[in-house]
PDB file of C-alpha atoms and ligand atoms in Angstrom:
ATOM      1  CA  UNK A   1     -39.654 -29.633 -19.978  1.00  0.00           C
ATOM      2  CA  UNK A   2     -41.179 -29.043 -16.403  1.00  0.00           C
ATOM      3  CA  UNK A   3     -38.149 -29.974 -14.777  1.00  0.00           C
ATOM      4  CA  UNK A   4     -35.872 -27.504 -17.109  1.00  0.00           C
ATOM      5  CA  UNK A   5     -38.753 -24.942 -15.731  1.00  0.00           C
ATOM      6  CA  UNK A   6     -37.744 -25.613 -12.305  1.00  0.00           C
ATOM      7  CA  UNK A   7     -34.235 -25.963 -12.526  1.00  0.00           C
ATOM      8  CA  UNK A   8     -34.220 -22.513 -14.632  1.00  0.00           C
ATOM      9  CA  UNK A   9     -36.679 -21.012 -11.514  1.00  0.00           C
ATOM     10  CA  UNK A  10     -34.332 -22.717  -9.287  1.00  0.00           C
ATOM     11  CA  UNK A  11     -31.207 -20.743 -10.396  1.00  0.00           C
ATOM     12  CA  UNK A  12     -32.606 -17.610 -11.200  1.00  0.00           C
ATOM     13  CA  UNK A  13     -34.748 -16.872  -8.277  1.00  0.00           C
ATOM     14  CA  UNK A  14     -33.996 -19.030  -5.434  1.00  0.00           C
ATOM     15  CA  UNK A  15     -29.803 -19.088  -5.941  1.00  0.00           C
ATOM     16  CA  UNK A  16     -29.792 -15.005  -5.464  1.00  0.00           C
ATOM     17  CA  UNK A  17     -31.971 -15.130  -2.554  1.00  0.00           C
ATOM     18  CA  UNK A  18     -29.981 -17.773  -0.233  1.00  0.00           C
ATOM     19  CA  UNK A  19     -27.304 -15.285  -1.134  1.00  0.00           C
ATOM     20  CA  UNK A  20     -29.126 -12.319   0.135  1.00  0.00           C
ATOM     21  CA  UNK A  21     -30.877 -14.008   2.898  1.00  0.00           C
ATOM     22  CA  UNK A  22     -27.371 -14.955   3.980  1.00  0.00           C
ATOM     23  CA  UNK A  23     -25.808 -11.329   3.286  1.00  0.00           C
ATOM     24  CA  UNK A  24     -28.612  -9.815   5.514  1.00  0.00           C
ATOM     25  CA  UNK A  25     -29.032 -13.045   8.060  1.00  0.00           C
ATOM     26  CA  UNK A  26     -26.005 -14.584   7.684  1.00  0.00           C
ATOM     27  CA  UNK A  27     -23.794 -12.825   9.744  1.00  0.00           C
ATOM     28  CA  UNK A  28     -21.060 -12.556   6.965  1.00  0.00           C
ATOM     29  CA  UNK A  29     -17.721 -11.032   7.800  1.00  0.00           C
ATOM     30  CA  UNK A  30     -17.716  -7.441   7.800  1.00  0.00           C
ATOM     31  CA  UNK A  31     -15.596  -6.686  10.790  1.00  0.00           C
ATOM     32  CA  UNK A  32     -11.836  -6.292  10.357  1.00  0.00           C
ATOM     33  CA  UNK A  33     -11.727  -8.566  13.293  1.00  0.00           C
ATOM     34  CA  UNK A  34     -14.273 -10.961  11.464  1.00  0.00           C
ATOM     35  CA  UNK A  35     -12.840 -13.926  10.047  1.00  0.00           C
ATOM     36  CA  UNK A  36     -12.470 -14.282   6.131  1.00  0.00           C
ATOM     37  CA  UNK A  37     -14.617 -15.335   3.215  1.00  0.00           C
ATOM     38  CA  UNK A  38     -13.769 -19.052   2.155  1.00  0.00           C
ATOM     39  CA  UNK A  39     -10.620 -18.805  -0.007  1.00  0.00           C
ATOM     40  CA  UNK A  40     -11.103 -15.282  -0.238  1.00  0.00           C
ATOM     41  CA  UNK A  41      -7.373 -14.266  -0.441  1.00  0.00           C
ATOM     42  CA  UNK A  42      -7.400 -16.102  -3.650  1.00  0.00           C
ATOM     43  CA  UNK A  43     -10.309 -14.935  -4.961  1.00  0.00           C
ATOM     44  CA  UNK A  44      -9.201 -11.341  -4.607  1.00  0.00           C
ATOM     45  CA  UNK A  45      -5.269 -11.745  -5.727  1.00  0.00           C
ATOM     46  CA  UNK A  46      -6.066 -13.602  -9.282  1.00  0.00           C
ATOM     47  CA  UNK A  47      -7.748 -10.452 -11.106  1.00  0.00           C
ATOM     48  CA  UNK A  48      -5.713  -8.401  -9.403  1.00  0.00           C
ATOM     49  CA  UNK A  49      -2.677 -10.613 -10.446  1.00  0.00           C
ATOM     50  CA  UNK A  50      -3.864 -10.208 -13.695  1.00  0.00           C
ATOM     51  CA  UNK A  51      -4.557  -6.915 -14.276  1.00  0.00           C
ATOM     52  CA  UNK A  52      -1.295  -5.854 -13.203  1.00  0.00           C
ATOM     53  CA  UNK A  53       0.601  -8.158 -14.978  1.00  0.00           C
ATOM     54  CA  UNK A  54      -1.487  -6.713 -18.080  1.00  0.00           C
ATOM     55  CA  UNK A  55      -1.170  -2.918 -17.079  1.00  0.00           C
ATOM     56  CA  UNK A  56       2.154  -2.625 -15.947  1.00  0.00           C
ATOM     57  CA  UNK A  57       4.829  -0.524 -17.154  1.00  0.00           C
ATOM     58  CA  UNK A  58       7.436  -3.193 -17.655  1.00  0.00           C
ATOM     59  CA  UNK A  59      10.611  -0.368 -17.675  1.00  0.00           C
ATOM     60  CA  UNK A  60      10.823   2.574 -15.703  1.00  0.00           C
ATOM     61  CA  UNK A  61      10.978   5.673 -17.512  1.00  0.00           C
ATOM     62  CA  UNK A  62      13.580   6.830 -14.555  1.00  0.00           C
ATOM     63  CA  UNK A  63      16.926   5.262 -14.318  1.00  0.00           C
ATOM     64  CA  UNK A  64      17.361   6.102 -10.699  1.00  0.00           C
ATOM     65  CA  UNK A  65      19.755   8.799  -9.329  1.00  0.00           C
ATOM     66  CA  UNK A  66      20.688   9.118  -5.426  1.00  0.00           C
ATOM     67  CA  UNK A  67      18.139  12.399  -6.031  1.00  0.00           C
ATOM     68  CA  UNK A  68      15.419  10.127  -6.803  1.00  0.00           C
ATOM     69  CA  UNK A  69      15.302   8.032  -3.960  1.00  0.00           C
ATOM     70  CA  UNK A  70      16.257  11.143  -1.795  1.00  0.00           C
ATOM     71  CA  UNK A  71      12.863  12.157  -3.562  1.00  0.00           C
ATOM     72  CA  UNK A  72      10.837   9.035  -3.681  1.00  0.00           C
ATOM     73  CA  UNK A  73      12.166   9.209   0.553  1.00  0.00           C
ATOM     74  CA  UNK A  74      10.454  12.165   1.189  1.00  0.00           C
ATOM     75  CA  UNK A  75       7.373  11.386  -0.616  1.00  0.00           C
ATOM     76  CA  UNK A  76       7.503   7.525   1.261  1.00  0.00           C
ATOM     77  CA  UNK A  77       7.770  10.097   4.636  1.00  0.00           C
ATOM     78  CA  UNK A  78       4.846  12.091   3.901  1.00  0.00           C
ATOM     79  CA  UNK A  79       2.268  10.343   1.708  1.00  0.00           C
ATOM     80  CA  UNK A  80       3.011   6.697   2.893  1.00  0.00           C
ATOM     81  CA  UNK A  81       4.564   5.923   6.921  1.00  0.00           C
ATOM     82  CA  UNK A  82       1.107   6.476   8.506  1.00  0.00           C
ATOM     83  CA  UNK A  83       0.135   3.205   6.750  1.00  0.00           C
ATOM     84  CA  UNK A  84       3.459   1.331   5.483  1.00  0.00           C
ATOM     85  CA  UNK A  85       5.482   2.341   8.847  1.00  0.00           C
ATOM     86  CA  UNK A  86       8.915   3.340   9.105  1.00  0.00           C
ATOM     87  CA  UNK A  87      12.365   1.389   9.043  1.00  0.00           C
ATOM     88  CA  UNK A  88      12.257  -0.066  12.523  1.00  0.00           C
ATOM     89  CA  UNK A  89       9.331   1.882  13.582  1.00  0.00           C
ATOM     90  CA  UNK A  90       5.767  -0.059  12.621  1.00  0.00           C
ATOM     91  CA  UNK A  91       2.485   1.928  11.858  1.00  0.00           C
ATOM     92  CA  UNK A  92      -0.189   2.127  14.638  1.00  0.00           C
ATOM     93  CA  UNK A  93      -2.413   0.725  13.361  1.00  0.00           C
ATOM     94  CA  UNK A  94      -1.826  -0.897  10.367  1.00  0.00           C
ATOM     95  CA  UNK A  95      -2.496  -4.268  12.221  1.00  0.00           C
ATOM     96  CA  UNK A  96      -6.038  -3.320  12.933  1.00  0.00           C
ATOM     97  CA  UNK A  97      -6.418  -2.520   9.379  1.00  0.00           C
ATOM     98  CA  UNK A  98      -8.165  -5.147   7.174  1.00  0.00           C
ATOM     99  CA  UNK A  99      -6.335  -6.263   4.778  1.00  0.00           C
ATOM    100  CA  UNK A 100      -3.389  -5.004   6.831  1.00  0.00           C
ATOM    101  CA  UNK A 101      -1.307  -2.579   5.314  1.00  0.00           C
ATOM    102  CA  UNK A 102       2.482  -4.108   5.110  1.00  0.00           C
ATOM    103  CA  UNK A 103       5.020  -2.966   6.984  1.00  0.00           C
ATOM    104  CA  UNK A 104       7.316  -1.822   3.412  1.00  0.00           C
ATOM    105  CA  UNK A 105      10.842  -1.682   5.602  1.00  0.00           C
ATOM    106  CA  UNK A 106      10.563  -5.047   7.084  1.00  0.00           C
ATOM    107  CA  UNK A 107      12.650  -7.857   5.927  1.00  0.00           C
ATOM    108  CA  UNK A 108      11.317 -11.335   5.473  1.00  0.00           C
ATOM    109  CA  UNK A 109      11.684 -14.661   3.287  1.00  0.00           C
ATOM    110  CA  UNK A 110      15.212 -14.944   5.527  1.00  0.00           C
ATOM    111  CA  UNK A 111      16.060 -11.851   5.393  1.00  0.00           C
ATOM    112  CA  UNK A 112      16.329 -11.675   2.080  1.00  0.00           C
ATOM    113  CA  UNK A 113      13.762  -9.487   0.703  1.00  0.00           C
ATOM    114  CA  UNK A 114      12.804  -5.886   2.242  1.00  0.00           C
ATOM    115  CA  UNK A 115       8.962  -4.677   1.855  1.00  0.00           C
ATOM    116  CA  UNK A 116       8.039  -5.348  -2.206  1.00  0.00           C
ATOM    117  CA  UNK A 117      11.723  -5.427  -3.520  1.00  0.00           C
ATOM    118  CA  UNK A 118      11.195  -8.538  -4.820  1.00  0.00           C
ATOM    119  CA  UNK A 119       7.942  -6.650  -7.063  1.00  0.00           C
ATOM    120  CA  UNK A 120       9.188  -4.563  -9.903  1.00  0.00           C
ATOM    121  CA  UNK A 121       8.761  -1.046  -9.969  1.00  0.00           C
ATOM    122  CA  UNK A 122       6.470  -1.566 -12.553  1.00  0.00           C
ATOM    123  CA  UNK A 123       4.055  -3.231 -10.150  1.00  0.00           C
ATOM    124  CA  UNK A 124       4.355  -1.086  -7.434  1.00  0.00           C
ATOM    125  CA  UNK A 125       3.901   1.976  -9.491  1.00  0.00           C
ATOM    126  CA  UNK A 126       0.666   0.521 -10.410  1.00  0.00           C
ATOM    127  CA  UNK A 127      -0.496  -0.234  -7.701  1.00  0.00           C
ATOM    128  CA  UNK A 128       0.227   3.590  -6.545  1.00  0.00           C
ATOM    129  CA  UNK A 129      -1.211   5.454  -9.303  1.00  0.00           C
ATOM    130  CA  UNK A 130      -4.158   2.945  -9.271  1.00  0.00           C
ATOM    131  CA  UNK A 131      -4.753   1.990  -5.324  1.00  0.00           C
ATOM    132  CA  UNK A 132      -6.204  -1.434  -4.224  1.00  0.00           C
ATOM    133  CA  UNK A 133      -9.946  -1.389  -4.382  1.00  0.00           C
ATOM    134  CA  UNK A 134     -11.640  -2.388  -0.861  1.00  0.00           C
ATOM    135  CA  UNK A 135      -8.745  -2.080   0.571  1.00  0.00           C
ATOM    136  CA  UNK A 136      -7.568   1.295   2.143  1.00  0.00           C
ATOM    137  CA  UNK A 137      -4.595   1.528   0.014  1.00  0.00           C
ATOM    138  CA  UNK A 138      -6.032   4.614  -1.584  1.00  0.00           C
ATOM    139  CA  UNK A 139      -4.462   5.796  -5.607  1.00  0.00           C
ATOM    140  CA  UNK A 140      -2.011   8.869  -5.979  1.00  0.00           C
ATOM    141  CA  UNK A 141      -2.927   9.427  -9.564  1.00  0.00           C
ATOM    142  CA  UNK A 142      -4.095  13.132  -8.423  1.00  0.00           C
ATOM    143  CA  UNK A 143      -2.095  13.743  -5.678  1.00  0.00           C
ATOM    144  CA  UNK A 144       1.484  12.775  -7.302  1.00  0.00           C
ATOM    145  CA  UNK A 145       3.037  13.281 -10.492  1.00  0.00           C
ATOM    146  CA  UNK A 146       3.964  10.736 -12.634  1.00  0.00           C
ATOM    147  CA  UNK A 147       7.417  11.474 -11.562  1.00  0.00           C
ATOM    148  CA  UNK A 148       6.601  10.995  -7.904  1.00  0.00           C
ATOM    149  CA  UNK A 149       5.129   7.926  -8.449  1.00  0.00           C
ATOM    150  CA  UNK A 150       8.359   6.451  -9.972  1.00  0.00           C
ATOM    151  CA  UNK A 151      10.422   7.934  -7.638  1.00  0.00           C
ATOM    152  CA  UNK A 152       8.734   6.071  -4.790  1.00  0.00           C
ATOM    153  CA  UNK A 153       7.986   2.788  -6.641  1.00  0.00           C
ATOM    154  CA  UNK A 154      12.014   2.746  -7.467  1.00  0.00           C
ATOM    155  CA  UNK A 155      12.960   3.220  -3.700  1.00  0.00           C
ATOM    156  CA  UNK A 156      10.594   0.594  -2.756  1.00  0.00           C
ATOM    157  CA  UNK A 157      12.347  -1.672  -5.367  1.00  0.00           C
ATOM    158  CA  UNK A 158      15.229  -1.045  -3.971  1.00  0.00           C
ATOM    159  CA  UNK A 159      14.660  -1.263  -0.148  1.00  0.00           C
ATOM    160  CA  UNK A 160      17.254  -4.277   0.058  1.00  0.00           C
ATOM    161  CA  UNK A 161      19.837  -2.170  -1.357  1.00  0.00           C
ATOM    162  CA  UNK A 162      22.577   0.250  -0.015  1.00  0.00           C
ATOM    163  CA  UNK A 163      20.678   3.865  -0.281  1.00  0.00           C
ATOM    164  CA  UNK A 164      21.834   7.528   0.206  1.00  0.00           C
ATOM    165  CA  UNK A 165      22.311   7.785   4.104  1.00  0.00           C
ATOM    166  CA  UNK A 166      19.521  11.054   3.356  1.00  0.00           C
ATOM    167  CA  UNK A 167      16.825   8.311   2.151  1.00  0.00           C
ATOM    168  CA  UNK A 168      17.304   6.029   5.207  1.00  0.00           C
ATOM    169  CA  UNK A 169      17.312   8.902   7.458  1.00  0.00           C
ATOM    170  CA  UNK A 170      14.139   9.864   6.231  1.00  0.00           C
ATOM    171  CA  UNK A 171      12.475   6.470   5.573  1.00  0.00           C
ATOM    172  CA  UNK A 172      13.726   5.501   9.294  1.00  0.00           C
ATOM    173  CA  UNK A 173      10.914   8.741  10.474  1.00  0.00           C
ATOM    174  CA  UNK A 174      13.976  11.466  11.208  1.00  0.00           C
ATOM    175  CA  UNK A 175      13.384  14.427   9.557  1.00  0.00           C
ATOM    176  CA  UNK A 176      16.678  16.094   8.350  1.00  0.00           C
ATOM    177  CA  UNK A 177      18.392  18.099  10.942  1.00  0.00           C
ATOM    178  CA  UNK A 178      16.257  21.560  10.129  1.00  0.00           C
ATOM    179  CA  UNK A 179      19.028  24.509   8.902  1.00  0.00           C
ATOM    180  CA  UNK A 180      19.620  26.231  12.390  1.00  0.00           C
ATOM    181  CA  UNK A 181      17.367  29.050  12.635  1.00  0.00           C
ATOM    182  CA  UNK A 182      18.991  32.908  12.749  1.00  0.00           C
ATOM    183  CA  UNK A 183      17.297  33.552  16.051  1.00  0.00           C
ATOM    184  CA  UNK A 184      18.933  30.788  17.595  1.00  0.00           C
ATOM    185  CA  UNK A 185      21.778  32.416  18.086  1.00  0.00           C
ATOM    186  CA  UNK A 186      20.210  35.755  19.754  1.00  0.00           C
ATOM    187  CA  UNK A 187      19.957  34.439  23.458  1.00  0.00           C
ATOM    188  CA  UNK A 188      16.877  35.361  24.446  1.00  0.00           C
ATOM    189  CA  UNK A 189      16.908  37.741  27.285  1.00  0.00           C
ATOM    190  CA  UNK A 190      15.973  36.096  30.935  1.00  0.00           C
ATOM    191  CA  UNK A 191      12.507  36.148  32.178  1.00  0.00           C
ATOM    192  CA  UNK A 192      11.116  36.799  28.596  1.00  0.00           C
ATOM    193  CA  UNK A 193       8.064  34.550  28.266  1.00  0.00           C
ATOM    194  CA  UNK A 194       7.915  33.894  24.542  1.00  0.00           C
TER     195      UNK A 194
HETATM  196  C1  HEC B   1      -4.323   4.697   4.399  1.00  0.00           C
HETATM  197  C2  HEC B   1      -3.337   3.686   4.395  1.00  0.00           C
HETATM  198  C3  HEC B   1      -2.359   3.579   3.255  1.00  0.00           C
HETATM  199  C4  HEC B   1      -1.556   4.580   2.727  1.00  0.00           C
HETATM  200  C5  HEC B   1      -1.498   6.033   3.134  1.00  0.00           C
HETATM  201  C6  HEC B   1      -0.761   3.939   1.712  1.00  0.00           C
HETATM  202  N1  HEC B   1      -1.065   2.600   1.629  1.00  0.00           N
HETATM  203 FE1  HEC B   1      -0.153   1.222   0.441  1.00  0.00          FE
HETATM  204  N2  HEC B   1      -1.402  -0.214   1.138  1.00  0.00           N
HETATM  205  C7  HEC B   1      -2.347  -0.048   2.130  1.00  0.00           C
HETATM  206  C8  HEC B   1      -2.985  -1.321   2.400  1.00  0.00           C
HETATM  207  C9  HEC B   1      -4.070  -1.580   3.420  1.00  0.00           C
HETATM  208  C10 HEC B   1      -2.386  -2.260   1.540  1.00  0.00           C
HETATM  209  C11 HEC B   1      -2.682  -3.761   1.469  1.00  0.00           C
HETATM  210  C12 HEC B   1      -3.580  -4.065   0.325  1.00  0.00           C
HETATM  211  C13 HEC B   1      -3.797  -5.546   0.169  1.00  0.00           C
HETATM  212  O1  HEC B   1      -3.430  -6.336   1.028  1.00  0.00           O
HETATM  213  O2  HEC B   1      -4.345  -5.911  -0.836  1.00  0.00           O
HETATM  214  C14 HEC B   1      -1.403  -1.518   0.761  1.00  0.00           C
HETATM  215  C15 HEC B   1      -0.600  -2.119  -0.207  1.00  0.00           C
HETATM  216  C16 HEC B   1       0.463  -1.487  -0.795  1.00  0.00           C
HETATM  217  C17 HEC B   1       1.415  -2.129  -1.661  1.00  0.00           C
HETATM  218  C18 HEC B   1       1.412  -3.611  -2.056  1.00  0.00           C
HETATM  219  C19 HEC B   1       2.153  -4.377  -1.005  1.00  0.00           C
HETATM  220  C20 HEC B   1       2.360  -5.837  -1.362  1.00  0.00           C
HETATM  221  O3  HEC B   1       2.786  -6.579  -0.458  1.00  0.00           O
HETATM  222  O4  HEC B   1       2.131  -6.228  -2.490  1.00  0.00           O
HETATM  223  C21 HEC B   1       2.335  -1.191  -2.029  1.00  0.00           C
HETATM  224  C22 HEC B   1       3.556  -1.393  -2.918  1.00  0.00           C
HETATM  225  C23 HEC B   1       1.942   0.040  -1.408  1.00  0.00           C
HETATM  226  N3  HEC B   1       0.812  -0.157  -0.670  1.00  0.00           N
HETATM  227  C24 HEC B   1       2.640   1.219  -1.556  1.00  0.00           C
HETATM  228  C25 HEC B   1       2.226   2.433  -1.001  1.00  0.00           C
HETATM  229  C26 HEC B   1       2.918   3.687  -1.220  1.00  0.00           C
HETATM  230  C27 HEC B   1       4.182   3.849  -2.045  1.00  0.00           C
HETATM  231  C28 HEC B   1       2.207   4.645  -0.550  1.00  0.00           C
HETATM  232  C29 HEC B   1       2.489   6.123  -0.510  1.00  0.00           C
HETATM  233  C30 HEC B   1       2.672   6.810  -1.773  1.00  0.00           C
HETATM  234  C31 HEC B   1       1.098   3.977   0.114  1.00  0.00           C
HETATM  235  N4  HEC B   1       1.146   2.640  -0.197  1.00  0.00           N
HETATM  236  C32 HEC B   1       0.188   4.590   0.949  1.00  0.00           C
HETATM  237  C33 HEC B   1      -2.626   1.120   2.792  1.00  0.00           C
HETATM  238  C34 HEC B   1      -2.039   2.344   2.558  1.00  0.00           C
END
């Protein structure tokens, strides 16, 4: 009986306070540059893993048009580059960020996949509306519509694909050429600071 005692003091009391002693003492990673928990990658990708594959909208309400990645383009331009980078032109600082945010345009496994098209939509439109907790990659449920969300989750899908030359312009970082201005063709008049 004494010893259940103990081991039942043991785990209640002294268990939680090697943990905190080692949270506040410890020197646990906390810096981006810090090095990671033990099998933390793991830890973190098997609820996540989960909860998608429970969540996730298995067929996209869209059928995509060239509009809709023209679309989910300009959204990928202005909501996502700072982070996910551009085709051929990497974030900043998306290396110093921890996790790192993934370069979406860059090929890899040979070649033969580009960013998450080998996710489906499903799962990337998930993990837009929802964002990744802890981790910077923040959730668009108020700041897209549902629409939005789809149209950007399908262009991501289909990153390995041929895509309206509009979407790659825009997803390489050029803005479309701007509609030429009606006072550019006034010359203005020599001398005239403007
Ligand atoms: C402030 C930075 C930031 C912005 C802005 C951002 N993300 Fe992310 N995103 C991240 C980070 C960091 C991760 C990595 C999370 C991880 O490793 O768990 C991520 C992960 C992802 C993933 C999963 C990648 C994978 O390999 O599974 C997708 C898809 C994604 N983001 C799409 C988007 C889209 C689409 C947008 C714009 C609508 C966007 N993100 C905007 C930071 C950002």
């Amino acid at each position: 009986m004494g010893r259940l005692v103990l081991g039942i003091v043991i785990g209640l009391v002294l268990v939680p306070c090697i943990v905190l002693g080692w949270f506040k003492w410890g020197n646990p990673p906390v810096a981006v540059t810090d090095h990671p928990f033990p099998f933390e990658k793991q830890i973190v990708a098997i609820p996540r893993h989960a909860r998608i594959e429970r969540d996730m909208i298995k067929t996209p309400p869209i059928q995509p048009t060239a509009d809709d990645f023209i679309a989910g383009a300009h959204i990928y331009q202005e909501q996502c580059s700072a982070c996910h980078g551009f085709h051929g032109k990497h974030s900043d600082f998306a290396a110093h960020m921890y996790p790192r945010a993934p370069q979406l345009w860059d090929r890899h496994h040979n070649g033969k996949v580009v960013g998450v098209s080998d996710d489906p939509p499903g799962e990337t439109y998930w993990k837009v509306a929802n964002g990744i907790r802890l981790t910077g990659m923040p959730s668009y449920e108020k700041i897209l519509s549902t629409t939005q969300m789809w149209q950007v989750s399908v262009l991501l899908a289909n990153a390995d694909k041929p895509l309206p030359p509009e979407a790659v312009a825009l997803v390489s970082g050029q803005t479309p050429a701007p509609a030429p201005a009606p006072e550019a063709q006034t010359p203005t008049k020599p001398g005239k600071k403007r």
